[in-house]
Amino acid sequence: MLVELKKICKDYPQGKEMLRVLNEVDLSVEEGEYLAIMGPSGSGKTTLMNVLGFLDLQTSGDYLLNGVSYVEASDNDLAKVRNEEIGFVFQNYYLLPKMSARDNVALPLLYAGVPKKERLARADEALKSVGLEGFEHALPSTLSGGMCQRVAIARAMIAKPKLLLADEPTGALDTVSGSQIMDIFDELNAEGTTIIMITHEPAIAKRAKKTMYIRDGILTAERKEEEEL
Amino acid sequence: MKENIRLSFQGIWSHKMRSFLTMLGIIIGIASIITIVSTIRGTNEQIKQNLIGAGNNAVVVQVYQNDYAMEFQWTQIPEGIKPIDEKMRNHLANIEGAADASLFTSRNYLDGVYYKKTAFNGELYGIDSHYLDIYGYELSYGRGFTDADYERMTKCVLLDQRAASTIFSGANPIGEVLEIRGEPFTVIGVVAMNSSFQPTIESMQDYWMYAETTSGKIFMTNAAWPTVYKYDEPYSVAIQAKTTDDMAKVSQKAGELLTANLIPEELRMSSQISYKGRNLMEDAQQLQQITNSTSQQLIWIASISLLVGGIGVMNIMLVSVTERTREIGLKKAIGARRSRILGQFLTEASVLTTIGGLLGVLAGIIMARLISQFMGIPTAVSVPSIILATAFSMVIGLVFGLLPAVKASKLNPIEALRRE
Ligand SMILES: Nc1ncnc2c1ncn2[C@@H]1O[C@H](COP(=O)(O)OP(=O)(O)O)[C@@H](O)[C@H]1O
Ligand SMILES: [Mg+2]
């Protein structure tokens, strides 16, 4: 089992009380799976992603990645896990505006200590695989939203992580660019990458092999009836 | 690291105006310090060269009682001091750092020296054959002392130019006879200080008190000295050092050597008699102290500018951290360690202040040049002070960049990414 969540709770302080954003979430994801998670805004989707990506620590419950718990891990260890095991794709791409596409893509390898020459060669290759050959030196501001998101995917995948976490990857894109992104996800999944994707759009969720639903911090395999309206 | 430095330059360049204004405090502080230090150094160097070295680096070692040089015109010669012979003179001339040594006697306040009933009140010297060389005198006209003059204790004298003009006011002095304590001495020549040996004191008022105000010098052989003065008068020694910096060391060594060999133990103990060097360096250092202490206050003021500059850097770095929260968050999310973020911001702060420091050094050098050109104050820019100033400005960056950098490195990635 690649990902295993057991009774994960996450509380945030809200005024004097604690707000339970994730409520006893159980989730198992096997290698090679492609899971979409849907839910209304404020239901805890991003929070779940942050826990899955070791950007945030659960309040209680166990999270095993590849059978390993990182509850006690140091800041540097977590940085290493994020760097090597997980690829992140965000709704707003989060590219560094002053860096070329190539340098943006190569960034995770810099943190992994890969020599510059190899870094850049692999970045070019990764850009090619998302159809951006020839845009190596382009600044993000000169690229369309769809292209930016493809650069972000190249960056997420350059260290060849097993797990790709995508938080509304098409949320800021038109349908054509969105479906291009989904094509890339399909390819990645076909090559063996495990994908967990959050989305609002049923059409996008349908591209995944499996869909789950979250509401008020509770994750279920079935959609609640009132949401179908 | 190289990457960080490149990025820092990029960041600084992309906010040219802001970076420049931030650097301004550092630039002004470093520029002032460089200017002040250059001015002190220049002035001190001039004091040292003109006052102490005066081109010849000669220092007088003579008999002292406690801290006062003994004037045998007024005081009795203490019993038991052994005379300095040629062997000892040779020994002194070969002290490490010494170039030559001369034995002489002298009188500063003359009473018994006349030319045709007119009294001369300059200085009188009884010198050996090394003296004139050491002080850079050259024969202007007439002849100098010969070996025969020494052997036969010939009653002849040399005049320096000032003495020649005060006594003879333009007339030819050669062959004229001076009366020294009742004895006739024939003038055989006139000597003048080689121009490169003359102190070139001009601009500084402080130097005036060192200017010669006597009516000149008369030289006789030290062999003829006892014919008019006491025969057992201990010699003073003029030791020439190879460099100005060697003077203190050489004169101290000479003093120790003479005291140990020539002054009996009981005289040393009971009367505190010893040979000592006139410590010109100390005189000069006192003078230098005055420039130093005023400058030190100026440096304090300049340091305040550096402190303000440092705080400015800290402030702008905090702004920068806030502005770049997203960048920091993203970097941490994809695997940057804390130390990397810390390094990035520390590098940026110290690159900023180092550039400021270098600009300050440049401005300081220009200021120093302008000061020496337009105000006539000598300046000397020192390489160590440039290196120190640059290093110091880098340290300012590290110190004042630390807080913002730590703040950046501790940023929580989700907080950072959530901020839109
Ligand atoms: N750091 C936080 N501090 C306090 N409340 C938070 C924090 N992060 C998220 N929340 C709250 O948790 C709830 C779920 O947020 P989120 O996971 O972003 O929802 P979604 O991504 O499904 O829209 C929201 O009510 C949000 O206000
Ligand atoms: Mg969200």
XYZ file of N, CA, C and O in Angstrom, chain B residues 221-313:
372
model
N 86.117 69.938 15.882
C 86.382 68.505 16.043
C 86.191 68.144 17.516
O 86.399 68.990 18.405
N 85.776 66.900 17.768
C 85.639 66.518 19.177
C 87.011 66.399 19.837
O 87.133 66.383 21.049
N 88.055 66.385 18.968
C 89.417 66.371 19.511
C 89.771 67.727 20.121
O 90.423 67.804 21.171
N 89.283 68.800 19.492
C 89.611 70.135 19.987
C 88.736 70.553 21.166
O 89.055 71.506 21.871
N 87.641 69.853 21.350
C 86.670 70.189 22.398
C 87.301 70.397 23.778
O 87.057 71.424 24.436
N 88.144 69.448 24.232
C 88.709 69.604 25.587
C 89.608 70.826 25.731
O 89.905 71.233 26.857
N 90.046 71.430 24.613
C 90.880 72.619 24.757
C 90.070 73.797 25.264
O 90.612 74.760 25.786
N 88.731 73.744 25.086
C 87.897 74.828 25.606
C 86.915 74.368 26.676
O 86.457 75.153 27.483
N 86.557 73.072 26.638
C 85.627 72.561 27.645
C 86.271 71.455 28.446
O 87.442 71.139 28.257
N 85.474 70.822 29.303
C 86.015 69.800 30.192
C 86.522 68.607 29.389
O 85.885 68.173 28.435
N 87.647 68.073 29.788
C 88.274 67.009 29.003
C 87.571 65.663 29.150
O 87.636 64.813 28.306
N 86.870 65.479 30.281
C 86.298 64.147 30.522
C 84.794 64.105 30.283
O 84.085 63.272 30.801
N 84.327 65.032 29.481
C 82.884 65.085 29.234
C 82.433 63.868 28.412
O 82.986 63.593 27.356
N 81.452 63.119 28.904
C 81.009 61.936 28.144
C 80.379 62.353 26.810
O 79.675 63.349 26.734
N 80.686 61.547 25.812
C 80.111 61.816 24.498
C 78.620 61.484 24.467
O 78.161 60.577 25.165
N 77.940 62.231 23.617
C 76.621 61.769 23.192
C 76.832 60.990 21.901
O 77.852 61.165 21.236
N 75.870 60.118 21.569
C 76.006 59.321 20.350
C 74.836 59.630 19.425
O 73.683 59.631 19.861
N 75.143 59.928 18.180
C 74.073 60.046 17.186
C 74.057 58.750 16.397
O 75.031 58.425 15.736
N 72.964 57.994 16.543
C 72.876 56.725 15.819
C 71.898 56.877 14.667
O 70.796 57.403 14.842
N 72.369 56.439 13.529
C 71.485 56.490 12.370
C 70.863 55.116 12.162
O 71.570 54.112 12.079
N 69.525 55.087 12.095
C 68.835 53.822 11.848
C 68.588 53.684 10.350
O 68.559 54.666 9.621
N 68.418 52.433 9.935
C 68.203 52.213 8.496
C 66.838 52.722 8.064
O 66.670 53.238 6.976
N 65.821 52.546 8.927
C 64.493 53.063 8.587
C 63.941 53.818 9.792
O 64.399 53.634 10.917
N 62.945 54.643 9.536
C 62.319 55.402 10.611
C 61.738 54.468 11.666
O 61.809 54.737 12.862
N 61.189 53.356 11.207
C 60.590 52.415 12.154
C 61.626 51.757 13.066
O 61.306 51.317 14.160
N 62.871 51.688 12.596
C 63.925 51.057 13.396
C 64.451 51.972 14.500
O 65.141 51.520 15.411
N 64.160 53.283 14.407
C 64.821 54.253 15.279
C 64.668 53.951 16.768
O 65.638 53.942 17.519
N 63.432 53.682 17.165
C 63.185 53.461 18.586
C 63.952 52.241 19.077
O 64.610 52.277 20.120
N 63.885 51.178 18.293
C 64.518 49.925 18.671
C 66.030 50.099 18.783
O 66.655 49.684 19.752
N 66.600 50.748 17.767
C 68.045 50.936 17.714
C 68.524 51.809 18.876
O 69.514 51.490 19.547
N 67.791 52.893 19.137
C 68.261 53.789 20.194
C 68.137 53.121 21.559
O 68.970 53.303 22.442
N 67.118 52.327 21.720
C 66.957 51.627 22.996
C 68.108 50.641 23.217
O 68.709 50.573 24.289
N 68.410 49.913 22.138
C 69.490 48.930 22.206
C 70.818 49.625 22.541
O 71.587 49.166 23.391
N 71.063 50.750 21.867
C 72.307 51.495 22.071
C 72.397 51.973 23.519
O 73.444 51.865 24.162
N 71.255 52.486 24.019
C 71.224 52.955 25.398
C 71.573 51.845 26.367
O 72.396 52.014 27.276
N 70.989 50.674 26.166
C 71.240 49.541 27.057
C 72.710 49.133 27.020
O 73.341 48.881 28.056
N 73.235 49.094 25.788
C 74.615 48.668 25.584
C 75.585 49.612 26.304
O 76.495 49.187 27.021
N 75.374 50.906 26.110
C 76.269 51.902 26.707
C 76.149 51.888 28.227
O 77.150 51.940 28.941
N 74.938 51.826 28.708
C 74.729 51.824 30.151
C 75.419 50.627 30.787
O 76.151 50.751 31.778
N 75.209 49.464 30.200
C 75.755 48.245 30.783
C 77.275 48.257 30.781
O 77.911 47.791 31.723
N 77.875 48.806 29.731
C 79.325 48.732 29.589
C 80.072 49.891 30.224
O 81.220 49.740 30.608
N 79.453 51.061 30.282
C 80.216 52.252 30.640
C 79.815 52.882 31.971
O 80.570 53.656 32.537
N 78.610 52.593 32.433
C 78.192 53.241 33.671
C 78.236 52.246 34.818
O 77.602 51.201 34.768
N 79.043 52.540 35.833
C 79.192 51.623 36.961
C 77.850 51.395 37.667
O 77.019 52.308 37.728
N 77.720 50.176 38.179
C 76.478 49.754 38.810
C 75.976 50.742 39.862
O 74.803 51.109 39.882
N 76.911 51.202 40.742
C 76.435 52.038 41.853
C 75.912 53.387 41.360
O 75.004 53.971 41.933
N 76.480 53.848 40.235
C 76.024 55.111 39.661
C 74.601 54.948 39.119
O 73.742 55.818 39.248
N 74.392 53.789 38.510
C 73.067 53.482 37.987
C 72.051 53.447 39.118
O 70.966 53.998 39.028
N 72.461 52.739 40.215
C 71.527 52.515 41.309
C 71.294 53.779 42.131
O 70.171 54.217 42.318
N 72.415 54.375 42.583
C 72.278 55.486 43.518
C 71.796 56.761 42.842
O 70.977 57.487 43.388
N 72.272 57.058 41.631
C 71.931 58.339 41.020
C 71.009 58.228 39.799
O 70.715 59.229 39.168
N 70.606 57.005 39.491
C 69.713 56.812 38.344
C 70.309 57.349 37.059
O 69.639 57.985 36.256
N 71.633 57.117 36.877
C 72.284 57.607 35.669
C 72.312 56.501 34.614
O 72.589 55.349 34.940
N 71.982 56.847 33.391
C 72.032 55.844 32.323
C 72.119 56.539 30.970
O 71.887 57.732 30.862
N 72.508 55.749 29.966
C 72.427 56.255 28.589
C 71.039 55.931 28.043
O 70.555 54.812 28.173
N 70.415 56.926 27.441
C 69.090 56.689 26.865
C 68.968 57.419 25.548
O 69.638 58.431 25.330
N 68.058 56.905 24.721
C 67.775 57.587 23.458
C 66.705 58.632 23.680
O 65.766 58.402 24.440
N 66.867 59.795 23.047
C 65.782 60.772 23.100
C 64.651 60.170 22.309
O 64.817 59.867 21.138
N 63.557 59.954 22.970
C 62.511 59.229 22.263
C 61.658 60.137 21.391
O 60.626 60.628 21.784
N 62.170 60.343 20.183
C 61.443 61.185 19.235
C 60.126 60.541 18.855
O 59.136 61.209 18.618
N 60.152 59.206 18.814
C 58.938 58.501 18.443
C 57.831 58.859 19.415
O 56.687 59.037 19.024
N 58.222 58.987 20.696
C 57.223 59.309 21.706
C 56.639 60.712 21.471
O 55.439 60.919 21.550
N 57.538 61.660 21.140
C 57.066 63.007 20.817
C 56.049 62.939 19.692
O 54.965 63.512 19.766
N 56.452 62.211 18.659
C 55.593 62.141 17.487
C 54.295 61.434 17.815
O 53.222 61.836 17.386
N 54.426 60.376 18.654
C 53.221 59.643 18.998
C 52.247 60.511 19.772
O 51.043 60.385 19.626
N 52.817 61.404 20.598
C 51.931 62.320 21.316
C 51.165 63.189 20.340
O 49.968 63.396 20.467
N 51.889 63.652 19.339
C 51.271 64.486 18.321
C 50.231 63.677 17.550
O 49.121 64.124 17.273
N 50.626 62.427 17.256
C 49.715 61.556 16.518
C 48.472 61.249 17.340
O 47.383 61.120 16.818
N 48.702 61.163 18.670
C 47.580 60.885 19.562
C 46.464 61.914 19.395
O 45.287 61.592 19.446
N 46.878 63.158 19.213
C 45.885 64.218 19.073
C 45.029 63.964 17.832
O 43.802 63.977 17.894
N 45.697 63.682 16.710
C 44.923 63.391 15.502
C 44.083 62.139 15.706
O 42.926 62.097 15.329
N 44.689 61.131 16.359
C 43.960 59.882 16.548
C 42.695 60.063 17.365
O 41.644 59.539 17.014
N 42.799 60.818 18.469
C 41.634 60.864 19.357
C 40.501 61.676 18.733
O 39.346 61.313 18.876
N 40.828 62.725 18.003
C 39.736 63.431 17.322
C 39.114 62.532 16.265
O 37.900 62.488 16.109
N 39.963 61.773 15.587
C 39.433 60.921 14.534
C 38.600 59.790 15.091
O 37.645 59.350 14.482
N 39.013 59.329 16.288
C 38.257 58.229 16.874
C 36.809 58.640 17.114
O 35.888 57.877 16.879
N 36.645 59.889 17.554
C 35.278 60.366 17.765
C 34.522 60.394 16.443
O 33.361 60.008 16.370
N 35.224 60.811 15.394
C 34.583 60.835 14.079
C 34.183 59.432 13.641
O 33.127 59.215 13.066
N 35.064 58.476 13.950
C 34.758 57.100 13.560
C 33.526 56.589 14.293
O 32.694 55.885 13.725
N 33.381 56.994 15.566
C 32.176 56.619 16.294
C 30.928 57.121 15.581
O 29.941 56.404 15.432
N 31.024 58.373 15.137
C 29.870 58.937 14.448
C 29.593 58.166 13.162
O 28.451 57.818 12.858
N 30.669 57.846 12.442
C 30.502 57.086 11.206
C 29.896 55.718 11.492
O 29.087 55.206 10.714
N 30.262 55.138 12.637
C 29.721 53.820 12.982
C 28.223 53.870 13.196
O 27.509 52.904 12.922
N 27.751 55.010 13.693
C 26.304 55.143 13.865
C 25.630 55.050 12.511
O 24.599 54.391 12.360
N 26.248 55.658 11.522
C 25.713 55.564 10.168
C 25.664 54.101 9.720
O 24.706 53.660 9.092
N 26.691 53.345 10.081
C 26.711 51.928 9.720
C 25.603 51.171 10.431
O 24.949 50.297 9.847
N 25.391 51.525 11.698
C 24.333 50.870 12.466
C 22.975 51.161 11.829
O 22.165 50.256 11.599
N 22.758 52.438 11.515
C 21.500 52.818 10.867
C 21.371 52.089 9.534
O 20.312 51.561 9.195
N 22.488 52.029 8.802
C 22.495 51.306 7.532
C 22.114 49.853 7.727
O 21.315 49.302 6.974
N 22.682 49.239 8.760
C 22.388 47.838 9.059
C 20.915 47.627 9.366
O 20.293 46.681 8.887
N 20.344 48.544 10.132
C 18.932 48.429 10.473
C 18.080 48.580 9.200
O 17.102 47.861 9.008
N 18.507 49.492 8.342
C 17.827 49.651 7.059
C 17.841 48.357 6.258
O 16.834 47.962 5.669
N 18.984 47.690 6.273
C 19.103 46.426 5.551
C 18.150 45.392 6.148
O 17.436 44.681 5.441
